[in-house]
Coordinates of C-alpha atoms in Angstrom, one line a residue:
M1 CA -9.4 -59.8 106.2
T2 CA -10.6 -57.2 108.7
D3 CA -12.9 -54.4 107.7
A4 CA -10.0 -51.9 108.4
A5 CA -7.6 -53.8 106.2
S6 CA -10.0 -54.3 103.4
S7 CA -11.1 -50.7 103.4
R8 CA -7.6 -49.3 102.9
R9 CA -6.9 -48.2 99.3
I10 CA -4.2 -50.0 97.3
D11 CA -1.9 -47.3 95.9
W12 CA -0.9 -49.6 93.0
I13 CA -4.4 -49.6 91.7
D14 CA -4.7 -45.9 91.9
I15 CA -1.5 -45.6 90.0
A16 CA -2.7 -48.0 87.3
R17 CA -5.8 -45.9 87.0
G18 CA -3.7 -42.8 86.7
V19 CA -1.7 -44.3 83.9
A20 CA -4.9 -45.2 82.0
L21 CA -6.1 -41.7 82.4
I22 CA -2.9 -40.3 80.9
A23 CA -3.2 -42.7 78.0
M24 CA -6.8 -41.6 77.5
A25 CA -5.7 -38.0 77.4
I26 CA -3.1 -38.8 74.8
Y27 CA -5.7 -40.5 72.6
H28 CA -8.2 -37.7 73.1
F29 CA -5.5 -35.1 72.1
S30 CA -5.0 -37.0 68.9
W31 CA -8.7 -37.0 68.3
D32 CA -8.8 -33.2 68.9
L33 CA -5.9 -32.7 66.4
G34 CA -7.9 -34.6 63.8
Y35 CA -11.1 -32.8 64.5
F36 CA -9.4 -29.4 64.0
G37 CA -7.5 -30.6 60.9
Y38 CA -3.9 -30.9 62.1
I39 CA -3.8 -34.7 61.3
D40 CA -6.0 -37.0 59.3
P41 CA -9.5 -37.0 61.0
A42 CA -9.8 -40.8 60.4
A43 CA -6.5 -41.5 62.2
A44 CA -8.2 -41.6 65.7
S45 CA -10.7 -44.2 64.6
S46 CA -8.5 -46.5 62.6
G47 CA -5.1 -48.3 62.7
P48 CA -2.9 -48.1 65.7
L49 CA -4.9 -45.3 67.5
K50 CA -8.1 -47.4 67.2
W51 CA -6.4 -50.3 69.1
F52 CA -4.8 -47.9 71.5
A53 CA -8.2 -46.6 72.4
R54 CA -9.6 -50.1 72.8
S55 CA -6.8 -51.0 75.1
I56 CA -7.4 -47.9 77.2
A57 CA -11.1 -48.7 77.5
S58 CA -10.3 -52.3 78.4
S59 CA -7.9 -51.3 81.1
F60 CA -10.4 -48.9 82.7
L61 CA -13.1 -51.6 82.8
F62 CA -10.7 -54.2 84.0
L63 CA -9.8 -51.9 87.0
V64 CA -13.5 -51.3 87.6
G65 CA -13.9 -55.1 88.0
I66 CA -11.0 -55.4 90.4
S67 CA -12.2 -52.4 92.4
L68 CA -15.8 -53.7 92.6
I69 CA -14.6 -56.9 94.2
L70 CA -12.1 -55.2 96.6
A71 CA -14.6 -52.5 97.7
H72 CA -17.3 -55.0 98.7
V73 CA -15.3 -58.1 99.7
N74 CA -17.0 -58.0 103.2
G75 CA -20.4 -57.1 101.9
I76 CA -21.9 -54.3 99.8
R77 CA -21.3 -50.9 101.4
W78 CA -24.5 -49.4 100.2
K79 CA -23.9 -45.8 101.2
G80 CA -20.6 -45.4 99.4
Y81 CA -21.8 -47.5 96.5
G82 CA -25.0 -45.4 96.0
R83 CA -23.1 -42.1 96.2
R84 CA -20.5 -43.3 93.7
L85 CA -23.1 -44.8 91.3
A86 CA -25.1 -41.5 91.4
M87 CA -22.0 -39.5 90.5
I88 CA -21.2 -41.8 87.5
V89 CA -24.8 -41.8 86.2
A90 CA -25.0 -38.0 86.5
S91 CA -21.7 -37.6 84.7
A92 CA -22.7 -40.0 81.9
L93 CA -26.0 -38.1 81.4
A94 CA -24.1 -34.8 81.3
I95 CA -21.8 -36.2 78.6
T96 CA -24.8 -37.4 76.6
V97 CA -26.4 -34.0 76.8
A98 CA -23.2 -32.1 76.0
T99 CA -22.3 -34.2 73.0
R100 CA -25.9 -34.1 71.7
L101 CA -25.6 -30.3 71.6
F102 CA -22.1 -30.0 70.1
T103 CA -21.9 -33.2 68.0
P104 CA -25.4 -34.3 67.3
D105 CA -24.5 -36.7 64.5
A106 CA -22.1 -38.7 66.7
Y107 CA -23.2 -38.0 70.2
V108 CA -22.3 -40.3 73.1
F109 CA -25.3 -42.3 74.2
F110 CA -23.5 -45.3 75.7
G111 CA -19.8 -44.5 76.2
I112 CA -17.3 -45.6 78.9
L113 CA -19.1 -44.0 81.8
H114 CA -22.4 -45.5 80.7
Q115 CA -20.7 -48.9 80.6
I116 CA -19.2 -48.3 84.1
A117 CA -22.6 -47.4 85.5
F118 CA -24.1 -50.6 83.9
A119 CA -21.2 -52.7 85.2
S120 CA -21.5 -51.2 88.7
V121 CA -25.1 -52.4 88.9
V122 CA -25.0 -55.7 87.0
G123 CA -21.7 -56.6 88.5
L124 CA -23.3 -57.0 91.9
A125 CA -24.9 -60.2 90.7
F126 CA -21.4 -61.7 90.1
L127 CA -19.7 -60.6 93.3
R128 CA -19.7 -64.0 95.1
L129 CA -18.6 -66.1 92.1
P130 CA -15.2 -67.8 92.2
S131 CA -12.5 -66.8 89.7
P132 CA -12.8 -69.7 87.4
V133 CA -16.5 -69.1 86.9
L134 CA -15.9 -65.4 86.4
F135 CA -13.3 -66.1 83.7
A136 CA -15.5 -68.6 82.0
I137 CA -18.4 -66.2 81.9
A138 CA -16.1 -63.4 80.6
A139 CA -14.9 -65.6 77.8
A140 CA -18.5 -66.5 76.8
W141 CA -19.6 -62.9 77.1
L142 CA -16.7 -61.8 74.8
S143 CA -17.8 -64.4 72.2
V144 CA -21.4 -63.2 71.9
P145 CA -20.8 -60.4 69.2
F146 CA -19.1 -63.1 66.9
W147 CA -22.3 -65.2 66.7
G148 CA -25.1 -63.2 68.3
K149 CA -25.5 -60.2 66.0
S150 CA -28.9 -59.9 64.4
M151 CA -31.3 -57.4 62.8
L152 CA -33.5 -58.0 65.9
F153 CA -31.1 -55.7 67.8
D154 CA -31.1 -52.9 65.2
A155 CA -33.8 -51.1 67.0
P156 CA -32.6 -47.8 68.5
W157 CA -33.6 -48.8 72.0
L158 CA -31.4 -51.9 71.7
T159 CA -28.3 -50.4 70.1
W160 CA -26.5 -50.1 73.5
L161 CA -26.3 -53.9 73.6
G162 CA -23.8 -53.9 70.7
L163 CA -25.4 -56.7 68.8
S164 CA -26.7 -54.8 65.8
P165 CA -25.0 -55.6 62.5
F166 CA -24.7 -51.9 61.9
P167 CA -22.7 -50.0 64.5
P168 CA -24.1 -46.6 65.4
R169 CA -22.2 -43.4 64.7
S170 CA -20.9 -42.2 68.0
N171 CA -17.7 -40.6 69.3
D172 CA -17.5 -43.1 72.2
F173 CA -19.4 -46.3 71.9
V174 CA -18.7 -49.0 74.6
P175 CA -21.7 -51.4 74.4
V176 CA -22.6 -54.1 76.8
F177 CA -21.3 -56.8 74.4
P178 CA -18.4 -57.4 74.5
W179 CA -17.1 -54.8 76.9
F180 CA -18.6 -56.1 80.1
A181 CA -16.3 -59.0 79.7
A182 CA -13.4 -56.8 80.7
V183 CA -15.2 -56.0 84.0
L184 CA -15.9 -59.7 84.6
T185 CA -12.2 -60.5 84.0
G186 CA -11.2 -57.8 86.4
M187 CA -13.5 -59.3 89.0
G188 CA -11.9 -62.7 88.5
V189 CA -8.5 -61.2 89.0
G190 CA -9.8 -59.3 92.1
R191 CA -10.9 -62.7 93.5
L192 CA -7.5 -64.1 92.9
L193 CA -5.8 -61.2 94.6
I194 CA -7.9 -61.8 97.7
K195 CA -7.5 -65.6 97.7
T196 CA -3.7 -65.4 97.4
N197 CA -3.4 -62.5 99.9
A198 CA -1.8 -60.4 97.2
T199 CA -3.9 -57.4 98.3
D200 CA -2.2 -57.5 101.7
R201 CA 1.2 -57.6 100.1
L202 CA 0.3 -54.7 97.8
R203 CA -0.8 -52.6 100.7
A204 CA 2.3 -53.5 102.7
H205 CA 4.6 -52.5 99.8
P206 CA 3.3 -49.3 98.3
P207 CA 5.1 -47.5 95.5
G208 CA 7.9 -45.1 96.4
R209 CA 7.0 -41.5 97.1
N210 CA 8.2 -39.4 94.2
L211 CA 6.7 -36.8 91.9
V212 CA 5.5 -39.2 89.2
S213 CA 3.9 -41.7 91.5
T214 CA 2.3 -39.0 93.6
A215 CA 0.8 -37.4 90.5
L216 CA -0.5 -40.7 89.1
R217 CA -1.9 -41.6 92.5
F218 CA -3.7 -38.3 92.6
L219 CA -5.2 -38.7 89.2
G220 CA -6.3 -42.3 90.0
R221 CA -8.0 -41.2 93.2
H222 CA -9.8 -38.4 91.4
S223 CA -10.5 -40.4 88.1
L224 CA -14.0 -39.2 87.5
A225 CA -13.1 -35.5 87.8
T226 CA -10.0 -36.0 85.7
Y227 CA -12.1 -37.8 83.0
L228 CA -14.7 -35.0 82.9
L229 CA -12.2 -32.1 82.8
H230 CA -9.3 -33.3 80.7
Q231 CA -11.1 -33.2 77.3
P232 CA -12.7 -29.7 77.6
I233 CA -9.2 -28.4 78.6
L234 CA -7.5 -30.2 75.7
I235 CA -10.0 -29.2 73.1
A236 CA -9.9 -25.6 74.3
C237 CA -6.1 -25.5 74.0
V238 CA -6.2 -26.9 70.5
Y239 CA -8.9 -24.4 69.6
L240 CA -6.9 -21.5 70.9
F241 CA -3.8 -22.7 69.0
S242 CA -6.0 -22.9 65.8
L243 CA -6.7 -19.2 66.1
V244 CA -3.0 -18.5 66.0
S245 CA -2.0 -21.1 63.5
P246 CA -5.0 -22.5 61.5
P247 CA -4.7 -26.0 60.0
D248 CA -4.6 -26.6 56.3
Q249 CA -7.8 -28.6 56.0
G250 CA -7.5 -28.8 52.2
A251 CA -4.1 -30.5 52.3
S252 CA -5.2 -32.9 55.1
F253 CA -8.4 -33.8 53.2
V254 CA -6.4 -34.6 50.0
R255 CA -3.9 -36.8 51.9
S256 CA -6.7 -38.8 53.6
C257 CA -8.7 -39.0 50.3
V258 CA -5.7 -40.2 48.3
A259 CA -4.7 -42.8 50.9
T260 CA -8.2 -44.3 50.9
C261 CA -8.7 -44.1 47.2
S262 CA -5.3 -45.7 46.4
A263 CA -6.3 -48.9 48.0
Q264 CA -8.4 -49.6 44.9
Y265 CA -7.3 -47.2 42.1
E266 CA -4.1 -45.8 40.5
A267 CA -2.5 -43.0 42.5
D268 CA -2.6 -40.4 39.7
K269 CA -6.3 -41.0 39.1
C270 CA -6.9 -40.7 42.9
E271 CA -5.0 -37.5 43.0
A272 CA -7.2 -36.1 40.2
F273 CA -10.4 -37.3 41.9
C274 CA -9.4 -35.9 45.3
G275 CA -8.2 -32.6 43.9
C276 CA -11.6 -32.2 42.0
A277 CA -13.5 -33.1 45.2
L278 CA -11.6 -30.6 47.2
S279 CA -12.2 -27.8 44.7
K280 CA -15.9 -28.5 44.5
L281 CA -16.4 -28.9 48.2
Q282 CA -14.6 -25.6 48.8
E283 CA -16.6 -23.8 46.2
N284 CA -19.9 -25.0 47.9
G285 CA -18.8 -24.3 51.4
L286 CA -19.0 -28.0 52.4
L287 CA -15.3 -28.9 53.1
E288 CA -15.4 -28.2 56.8
G289 CA -18.4 -30.4 57.3
V290 CA -17.0 -33.2 55.3
F291 CA -13.6 -32.9 57.0
K292 CA -15.1 -33.2 60.4
G293 CA -17.2 -36.2 59.4
E294 CA -20.5 -34.3 59.8
L295 CA -21.3 -34.5 56.1
S296 CA -20.9 -37.4 53.7
Q297 CA -22.2 -39.0 50.6
S298 CA -24.7 -41.0 52.6
N299 CA -26.3 -38.2 54.5
D300 CA -26.0 -35.2 52.2
P301 CA -27.1 -35.3 48.6
R302 CA -24.9 -32.3 47.7
V303 CA -21.8 -34.2 48.7
A304 CA -22.9 -37.2 46.7
E305 CA -23.6 -35.2 43.6
L306 CA -20.2 -33.5 43.8
T307 CA -18.2 -36.6 44.3
D308 CA -20.1 -38.5 41.6
A309 CA -19.2 -35.7 39.2
C310 CA -15.5 -36.0 40.2
S311 CA -15.7 -39.8 39.8
I312 CA -16.9 -39.5 36.3
E313 CA -14.2 -37.0 35.5
A314 CA -11.3 -38.9 37.1
F315 CA -12.3 -42.5 36.3
S316 CA -14.3 -42.2 33.1
D317 CA -11.8 -44.3 31.1
D318 CA -11.7 -47.2 33.6
K319 CA -13.2 -50.4 32.4

């Protein structure tokens, strides 16, 4: 491959990155709806949406791995690499600071951008490895959380590794283990694309020029700016809507509470318990904090006292 050929962007990769960004915006919109009380706040961190979020993060990191190989196939281009890395690191730090101010109990200290910054540096050590070796290392890396978790990694300064038995509370936690495995997999695929000359074929046959592909390509080429801007815009829109049509937090709280409780107890007793808890939380001005996940039985004795009282009232005749 000539330098000119290898430096040309592959539109298909930009489009794939644009699709991932759209998917991320959809997920974050659901998180915003939960945060403001229009849907169950736990929905974004459980069930289908949880796996949807993981698939989005995996796709981003997979594309990071491919791009890392393609960008430096003829040697590391230090100037462009340094500029890109500096932008990612600065953006990651900005997200940490912003979330520390606005959601201090679940701030982002090692999210997707932090992982990309880590991968951009550590990934350089794997640039020259062949695909089979990269795939083998990725599989081994992916397995580490299944056998390597230990209290030794529970120290705050080691939490970012992802090997603590107790996951930290964070709105976006993408630790080194196992997520760097997605980058290694992408690097292996990138090696295959080069070895089979698939990159030349992809460049020779770009996607058709239409409104959708053009928009996706634009998003993919400006992925960092899109990532940084989309969530503030979405959350501002939901906030403005909430001023016009406020959510019924009480009804949403009871739905979520009953659904969780019914997994262990009879539905009528769960309804009694959740109705009691709602009433007491509202009386003490604690509902909003509990609803948003900022207050709980484990971190606020007032909540624990109220829920204990409701438990006695609702389940006192249980054996």
